Coordinates of N, CA, C and O in Angstrom, one line a residue:
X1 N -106.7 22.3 193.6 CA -106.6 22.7 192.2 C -105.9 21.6 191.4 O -104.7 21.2 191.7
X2 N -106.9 21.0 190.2 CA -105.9 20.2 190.0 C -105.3 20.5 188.4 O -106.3 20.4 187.6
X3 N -104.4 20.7 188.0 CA -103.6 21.0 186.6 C -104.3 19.6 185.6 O -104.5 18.4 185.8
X4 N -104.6 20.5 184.3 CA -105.2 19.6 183.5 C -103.6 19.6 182.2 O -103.3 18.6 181.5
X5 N -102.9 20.6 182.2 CA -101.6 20.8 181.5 C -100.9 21.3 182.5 O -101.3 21.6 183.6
X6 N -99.5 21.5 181.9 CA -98.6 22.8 182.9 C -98.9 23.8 183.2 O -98.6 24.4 184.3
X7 N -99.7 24.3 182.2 CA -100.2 25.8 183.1 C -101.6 26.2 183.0 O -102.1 27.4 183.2
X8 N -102.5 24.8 182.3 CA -103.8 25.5 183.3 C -104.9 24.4 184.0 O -105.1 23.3 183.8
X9 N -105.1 24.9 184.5 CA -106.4 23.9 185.9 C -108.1 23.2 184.8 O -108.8 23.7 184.0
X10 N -108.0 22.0 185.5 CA -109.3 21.7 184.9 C -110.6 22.6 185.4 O -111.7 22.6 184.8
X11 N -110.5 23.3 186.4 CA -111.6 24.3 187.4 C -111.6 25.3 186.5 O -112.7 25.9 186.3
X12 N -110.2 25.7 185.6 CA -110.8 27.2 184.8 C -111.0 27.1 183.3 O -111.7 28.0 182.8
X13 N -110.5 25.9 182.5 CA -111.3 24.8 181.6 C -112.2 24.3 181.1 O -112.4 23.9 180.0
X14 N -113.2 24.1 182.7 CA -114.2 22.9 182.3 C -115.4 24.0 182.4 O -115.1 25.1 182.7
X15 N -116.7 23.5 182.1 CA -117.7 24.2 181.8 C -118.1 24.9 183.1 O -118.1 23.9 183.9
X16 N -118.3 25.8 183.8 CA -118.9 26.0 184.9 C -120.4 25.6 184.8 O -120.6 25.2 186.0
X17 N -121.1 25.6 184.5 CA -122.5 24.4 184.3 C -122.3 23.1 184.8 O -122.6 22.8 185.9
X18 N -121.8 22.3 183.9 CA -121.6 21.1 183.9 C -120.5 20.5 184.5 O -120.5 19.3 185.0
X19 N -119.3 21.3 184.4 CA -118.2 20.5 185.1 C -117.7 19.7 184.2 O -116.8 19.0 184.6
X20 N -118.1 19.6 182.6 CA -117.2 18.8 181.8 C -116.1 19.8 181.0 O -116.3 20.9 180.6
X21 N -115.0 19.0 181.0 CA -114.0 19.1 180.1 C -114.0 18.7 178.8 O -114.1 17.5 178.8
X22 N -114.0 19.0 177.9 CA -114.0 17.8 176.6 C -113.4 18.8 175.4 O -114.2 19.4 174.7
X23 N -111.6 19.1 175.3 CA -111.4 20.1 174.1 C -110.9 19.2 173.2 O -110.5 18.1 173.6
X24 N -111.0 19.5 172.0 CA -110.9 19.5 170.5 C -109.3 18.5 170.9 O -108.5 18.9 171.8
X25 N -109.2 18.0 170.5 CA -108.3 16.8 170.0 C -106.8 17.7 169.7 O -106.6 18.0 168.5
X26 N -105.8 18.0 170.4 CA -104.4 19.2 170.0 C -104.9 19.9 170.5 O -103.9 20.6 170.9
X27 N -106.1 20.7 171.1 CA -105.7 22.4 171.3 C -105.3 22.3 172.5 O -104.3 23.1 172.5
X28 N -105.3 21.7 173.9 CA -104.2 22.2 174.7 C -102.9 22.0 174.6 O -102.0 22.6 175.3
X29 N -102.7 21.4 173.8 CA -101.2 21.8 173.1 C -100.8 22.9 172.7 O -99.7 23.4 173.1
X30 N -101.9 23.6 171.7 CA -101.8 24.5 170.9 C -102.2 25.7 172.3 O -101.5 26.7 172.3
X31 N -103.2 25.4 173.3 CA -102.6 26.5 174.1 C -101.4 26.7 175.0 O -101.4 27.8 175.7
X32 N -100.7 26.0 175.1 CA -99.7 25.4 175.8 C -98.6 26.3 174.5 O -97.5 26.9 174.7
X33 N -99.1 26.2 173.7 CA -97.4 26.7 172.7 C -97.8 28.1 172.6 O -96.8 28.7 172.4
X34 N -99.1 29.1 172.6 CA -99.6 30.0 172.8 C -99.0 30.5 174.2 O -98.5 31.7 174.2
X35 N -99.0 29.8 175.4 CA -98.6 30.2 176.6 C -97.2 30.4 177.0 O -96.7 31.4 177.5
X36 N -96.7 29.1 176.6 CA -95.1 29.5 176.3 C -94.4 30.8 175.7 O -93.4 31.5 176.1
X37 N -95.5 30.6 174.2 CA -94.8 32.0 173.5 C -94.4 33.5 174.2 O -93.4 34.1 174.3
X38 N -96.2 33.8 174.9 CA -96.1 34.7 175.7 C -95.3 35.0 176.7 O -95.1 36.2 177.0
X39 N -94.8 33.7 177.3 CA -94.6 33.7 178.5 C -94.9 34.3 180.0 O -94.4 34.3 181.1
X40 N -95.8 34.6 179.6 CA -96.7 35.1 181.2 C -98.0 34.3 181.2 O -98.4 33.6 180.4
X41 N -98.5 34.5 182.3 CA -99.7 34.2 182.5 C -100.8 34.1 181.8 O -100.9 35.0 181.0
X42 N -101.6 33.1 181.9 CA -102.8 33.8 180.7 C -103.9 33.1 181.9 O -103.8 31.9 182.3
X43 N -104.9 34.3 182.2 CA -106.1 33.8 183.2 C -106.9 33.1 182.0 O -106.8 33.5 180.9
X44 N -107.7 32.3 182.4 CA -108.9 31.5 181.7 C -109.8 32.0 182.1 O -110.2 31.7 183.3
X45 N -110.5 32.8 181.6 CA -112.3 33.4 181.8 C -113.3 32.4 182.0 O -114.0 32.1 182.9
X46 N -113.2 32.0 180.7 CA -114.5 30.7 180.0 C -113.5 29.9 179.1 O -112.4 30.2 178.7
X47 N -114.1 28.5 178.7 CA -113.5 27.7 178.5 C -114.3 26.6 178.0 O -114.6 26.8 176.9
X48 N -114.7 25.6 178.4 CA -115.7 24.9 178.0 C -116.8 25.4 178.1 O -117.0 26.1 179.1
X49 N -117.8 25.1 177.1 CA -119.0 25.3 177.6 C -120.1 24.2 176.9 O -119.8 23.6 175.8
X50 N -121.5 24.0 177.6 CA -122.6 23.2 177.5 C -123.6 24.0 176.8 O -123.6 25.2 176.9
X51 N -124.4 23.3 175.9 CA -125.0 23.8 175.1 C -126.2 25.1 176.1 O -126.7 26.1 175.6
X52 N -126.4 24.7 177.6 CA -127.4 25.2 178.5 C -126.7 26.2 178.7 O -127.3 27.3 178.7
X53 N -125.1 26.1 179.2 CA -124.3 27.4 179.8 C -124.1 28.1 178.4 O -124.1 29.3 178.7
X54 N -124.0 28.0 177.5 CA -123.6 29.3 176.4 C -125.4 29.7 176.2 O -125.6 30.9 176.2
X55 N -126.7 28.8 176.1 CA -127.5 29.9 175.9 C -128.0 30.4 177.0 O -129.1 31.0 176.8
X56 N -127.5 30.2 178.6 CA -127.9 31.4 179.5 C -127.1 32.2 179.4 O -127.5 33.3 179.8
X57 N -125.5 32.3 178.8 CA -124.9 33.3 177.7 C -125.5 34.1 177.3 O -125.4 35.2 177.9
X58 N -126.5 33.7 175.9 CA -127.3 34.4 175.3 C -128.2 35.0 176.0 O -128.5 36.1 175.5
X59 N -129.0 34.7 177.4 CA -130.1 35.3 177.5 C -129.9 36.6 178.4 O -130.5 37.7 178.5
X60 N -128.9 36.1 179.1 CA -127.7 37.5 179.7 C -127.7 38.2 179.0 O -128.0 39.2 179.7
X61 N -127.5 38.6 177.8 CA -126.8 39.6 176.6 C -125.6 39.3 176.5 O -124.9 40.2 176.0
X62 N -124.9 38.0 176.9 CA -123.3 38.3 177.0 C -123.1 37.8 175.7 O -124.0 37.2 175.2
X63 N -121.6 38.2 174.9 CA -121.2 38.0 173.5 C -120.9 36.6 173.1 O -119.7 36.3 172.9
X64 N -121.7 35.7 173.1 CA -121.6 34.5 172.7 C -122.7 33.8 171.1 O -123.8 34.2 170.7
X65 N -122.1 33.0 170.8 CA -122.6 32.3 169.9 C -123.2 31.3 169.5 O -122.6 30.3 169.9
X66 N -124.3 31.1 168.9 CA -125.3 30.0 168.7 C -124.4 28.6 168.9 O -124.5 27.6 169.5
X67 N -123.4 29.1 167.9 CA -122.6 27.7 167.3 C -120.9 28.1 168.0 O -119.9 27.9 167.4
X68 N -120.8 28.8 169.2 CA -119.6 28.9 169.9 C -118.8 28.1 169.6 O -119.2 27.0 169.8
X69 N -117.3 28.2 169.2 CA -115.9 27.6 169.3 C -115.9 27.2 170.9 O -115.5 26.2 171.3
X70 N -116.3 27.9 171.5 CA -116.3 26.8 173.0 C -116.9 25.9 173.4 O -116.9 25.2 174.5
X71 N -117.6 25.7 172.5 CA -119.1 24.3 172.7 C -118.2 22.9 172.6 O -117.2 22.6 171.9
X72 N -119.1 22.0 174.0 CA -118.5 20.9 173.8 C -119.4 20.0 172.6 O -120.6 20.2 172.5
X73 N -118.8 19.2 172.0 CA -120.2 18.6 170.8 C -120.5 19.4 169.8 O -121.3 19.2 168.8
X74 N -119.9 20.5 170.1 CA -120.7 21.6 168.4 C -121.0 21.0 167.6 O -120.3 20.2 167.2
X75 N -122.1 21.2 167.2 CA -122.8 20.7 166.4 C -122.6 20.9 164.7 O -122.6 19.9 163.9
X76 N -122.5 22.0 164.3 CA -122.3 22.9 163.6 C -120.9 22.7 162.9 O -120.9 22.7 161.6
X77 N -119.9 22.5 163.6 CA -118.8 22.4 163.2 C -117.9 20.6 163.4 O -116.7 20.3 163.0
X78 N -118.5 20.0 163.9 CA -118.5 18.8 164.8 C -117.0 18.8 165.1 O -116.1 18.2 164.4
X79 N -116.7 19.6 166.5 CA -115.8 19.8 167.1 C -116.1 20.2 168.7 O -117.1 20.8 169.1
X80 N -114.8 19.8 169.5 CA -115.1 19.8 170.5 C -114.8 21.4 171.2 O -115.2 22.1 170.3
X81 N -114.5 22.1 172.2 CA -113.9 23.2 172.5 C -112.9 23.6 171.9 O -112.0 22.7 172.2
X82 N -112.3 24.6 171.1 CA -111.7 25.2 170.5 C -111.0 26.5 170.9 O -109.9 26.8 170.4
X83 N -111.7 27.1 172.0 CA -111.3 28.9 171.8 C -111.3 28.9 173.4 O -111.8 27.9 174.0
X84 N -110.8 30.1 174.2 CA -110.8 30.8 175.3 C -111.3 31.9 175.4 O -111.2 32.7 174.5
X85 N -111.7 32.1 176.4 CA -111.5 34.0 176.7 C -111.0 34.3 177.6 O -111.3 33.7 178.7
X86 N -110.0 35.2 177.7 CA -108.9 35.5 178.4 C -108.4 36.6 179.4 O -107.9 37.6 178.9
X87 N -108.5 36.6 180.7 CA -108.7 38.2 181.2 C -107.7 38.8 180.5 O -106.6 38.2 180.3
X88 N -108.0 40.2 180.0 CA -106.6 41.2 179.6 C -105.6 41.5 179.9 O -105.6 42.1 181.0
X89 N -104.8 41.4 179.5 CA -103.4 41.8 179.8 C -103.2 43.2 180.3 O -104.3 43.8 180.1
X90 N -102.4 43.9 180.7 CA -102.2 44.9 180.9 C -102.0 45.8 179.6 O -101.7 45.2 178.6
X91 N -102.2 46.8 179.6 CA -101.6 47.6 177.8 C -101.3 47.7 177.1 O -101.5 48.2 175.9
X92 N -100.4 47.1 178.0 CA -98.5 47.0 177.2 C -98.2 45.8 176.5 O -97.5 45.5 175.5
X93 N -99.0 45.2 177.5 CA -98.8 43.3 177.1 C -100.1 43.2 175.9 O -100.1 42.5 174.9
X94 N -100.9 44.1 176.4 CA -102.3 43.1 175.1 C -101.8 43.3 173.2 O -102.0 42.6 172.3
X95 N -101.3 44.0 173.2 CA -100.4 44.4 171.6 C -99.4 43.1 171.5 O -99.3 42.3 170.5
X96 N -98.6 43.0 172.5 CA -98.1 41.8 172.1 C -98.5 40.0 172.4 O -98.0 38.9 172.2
X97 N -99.4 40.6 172.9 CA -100.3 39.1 172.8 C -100.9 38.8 171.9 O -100.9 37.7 171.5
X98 N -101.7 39.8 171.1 CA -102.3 39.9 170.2 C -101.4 39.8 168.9 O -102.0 39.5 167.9
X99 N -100.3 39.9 169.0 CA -99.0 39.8 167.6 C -98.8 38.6 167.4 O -98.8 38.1 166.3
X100 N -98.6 37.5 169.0 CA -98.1 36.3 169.5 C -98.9 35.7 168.9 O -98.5 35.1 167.9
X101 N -100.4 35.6 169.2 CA -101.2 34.9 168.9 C -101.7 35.0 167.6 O -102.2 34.0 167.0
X102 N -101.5 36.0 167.0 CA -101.8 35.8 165.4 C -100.4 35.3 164.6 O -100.6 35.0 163.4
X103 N -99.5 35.3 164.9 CA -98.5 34.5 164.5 C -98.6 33.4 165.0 O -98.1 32.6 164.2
X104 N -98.9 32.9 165.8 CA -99.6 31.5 165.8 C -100.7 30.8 165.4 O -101.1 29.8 166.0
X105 N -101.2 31.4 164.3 CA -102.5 31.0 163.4 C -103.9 31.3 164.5 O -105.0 31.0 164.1
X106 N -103.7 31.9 165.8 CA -105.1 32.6 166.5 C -105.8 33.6 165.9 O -105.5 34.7 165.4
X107 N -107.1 32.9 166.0 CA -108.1 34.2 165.5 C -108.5 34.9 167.0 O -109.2 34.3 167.9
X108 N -107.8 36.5 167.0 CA -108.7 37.2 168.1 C -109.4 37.8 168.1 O -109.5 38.6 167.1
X109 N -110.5 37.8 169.0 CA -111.5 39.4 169.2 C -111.6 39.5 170.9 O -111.9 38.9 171.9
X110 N -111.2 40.9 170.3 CA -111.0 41.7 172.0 C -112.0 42.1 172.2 O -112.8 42.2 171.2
X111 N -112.5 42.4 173.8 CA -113.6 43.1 174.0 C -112.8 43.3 174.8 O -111.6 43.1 174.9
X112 N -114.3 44.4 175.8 CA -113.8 46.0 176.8 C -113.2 44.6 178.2 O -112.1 44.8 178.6
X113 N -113.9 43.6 178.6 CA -112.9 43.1 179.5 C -112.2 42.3 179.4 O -111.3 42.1 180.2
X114 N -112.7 41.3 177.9 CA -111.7 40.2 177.8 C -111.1 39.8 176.4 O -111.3 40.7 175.5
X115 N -110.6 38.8 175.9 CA -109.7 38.5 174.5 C -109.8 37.1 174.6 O -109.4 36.2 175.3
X116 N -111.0 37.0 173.1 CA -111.3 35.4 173.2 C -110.0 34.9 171.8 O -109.5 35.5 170.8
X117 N -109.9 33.7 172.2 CA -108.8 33.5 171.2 C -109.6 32.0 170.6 O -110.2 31.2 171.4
X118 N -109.4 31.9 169.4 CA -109.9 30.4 169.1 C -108.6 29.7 168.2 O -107.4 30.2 168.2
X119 N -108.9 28.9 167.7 CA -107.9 27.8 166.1 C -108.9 27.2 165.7 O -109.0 26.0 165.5
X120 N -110.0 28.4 165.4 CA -110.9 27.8 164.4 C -110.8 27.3 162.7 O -111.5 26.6 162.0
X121 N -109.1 28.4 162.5 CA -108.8 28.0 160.8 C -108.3 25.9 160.7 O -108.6 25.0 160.0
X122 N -107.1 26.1 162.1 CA -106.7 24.7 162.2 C -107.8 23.5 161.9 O -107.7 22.5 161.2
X123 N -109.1 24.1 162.7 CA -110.0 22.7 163.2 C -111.2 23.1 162.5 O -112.1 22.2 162.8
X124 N -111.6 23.8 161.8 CA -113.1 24.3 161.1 C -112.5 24.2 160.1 O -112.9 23.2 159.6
X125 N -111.4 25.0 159.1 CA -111.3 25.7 158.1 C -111.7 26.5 158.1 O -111.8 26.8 156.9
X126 N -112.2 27.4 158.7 CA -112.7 29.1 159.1 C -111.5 30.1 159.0 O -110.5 29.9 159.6
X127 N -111.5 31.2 158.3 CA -110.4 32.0 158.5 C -110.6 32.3 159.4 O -111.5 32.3 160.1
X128 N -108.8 33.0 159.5 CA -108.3 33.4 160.6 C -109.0 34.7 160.8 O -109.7 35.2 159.9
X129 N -108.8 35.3 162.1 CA -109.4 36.7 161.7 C -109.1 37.8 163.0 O -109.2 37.3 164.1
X130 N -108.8 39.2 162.8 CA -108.6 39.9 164.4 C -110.2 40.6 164.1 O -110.9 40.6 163.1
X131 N -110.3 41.0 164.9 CA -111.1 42.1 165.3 C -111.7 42.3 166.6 O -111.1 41.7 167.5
X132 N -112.9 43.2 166.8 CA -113.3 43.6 168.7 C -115.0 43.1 168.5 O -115.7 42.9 167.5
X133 N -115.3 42.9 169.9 CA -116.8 43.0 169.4 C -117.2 44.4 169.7 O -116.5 45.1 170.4
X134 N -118.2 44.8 169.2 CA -118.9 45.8 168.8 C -119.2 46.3 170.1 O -119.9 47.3 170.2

């Protein structure tokens, strides 16, 4: 396992497709001050992704986007990876993760297993925003 920051691994970062790493210029920083804040753990779901792994995403049905905040190269936004998704906290913890991280300019959306977080306002100009997916 090898640490790409203090507390997360290039193995749960990098694309599972491709094996590339490539985030947006500051955001492991910005997850890094996100992780701190929390102070607990935060599992990495997804993380990078290749334009091939987000659209076998799509053909799955899983909740992903044409122009994904995880895309390495986005096109769309011409930025590199941006966002996570996060296994859930426990009950008690996801209310104040979700406080944490919107006080830290994070846009969340929760779903039934996981909590993608992006800094799409910092690096797009996209508002911020909470919500679930459907």
């Amino acid at each position: 396992m090898t640490y790409f920051s203090e507390h997360f691994t290039e193995e749960e970062l990098a694309c599972p497709t491709t094996g590339n790493l490539i985030l947006q210029e500051g955001f492991i920083e910005d997850l890094e001050e996100l992780r701190v804040a929390y102070a607990k753990p935060m599992v990495i779901n997804s993380g990078c992704r290749s334009y091939a792994h987000n659209e076998k995403l799509l053909q799955d049905g899983l909740p992903a986007a044409k122009s994904s905040l995880h895309l390495i190269g986005n096109r769309k936004y011409a930025t590199n990876t941006l966002a996570v998704d996060l296994a859930k906290p426990n009950i008690f913890d996801q209310a104040r993760f979700i406080e944490i991280a919107l006080r830290l300019a994070w846009t969340v959306r929760v779903a039934n297993t996981f909590i993608h977080v992006d800094q799409r306002t910092k690096y797009t100009g996209l508002k911020q925003h909470f919500d679930t997916y459907g």
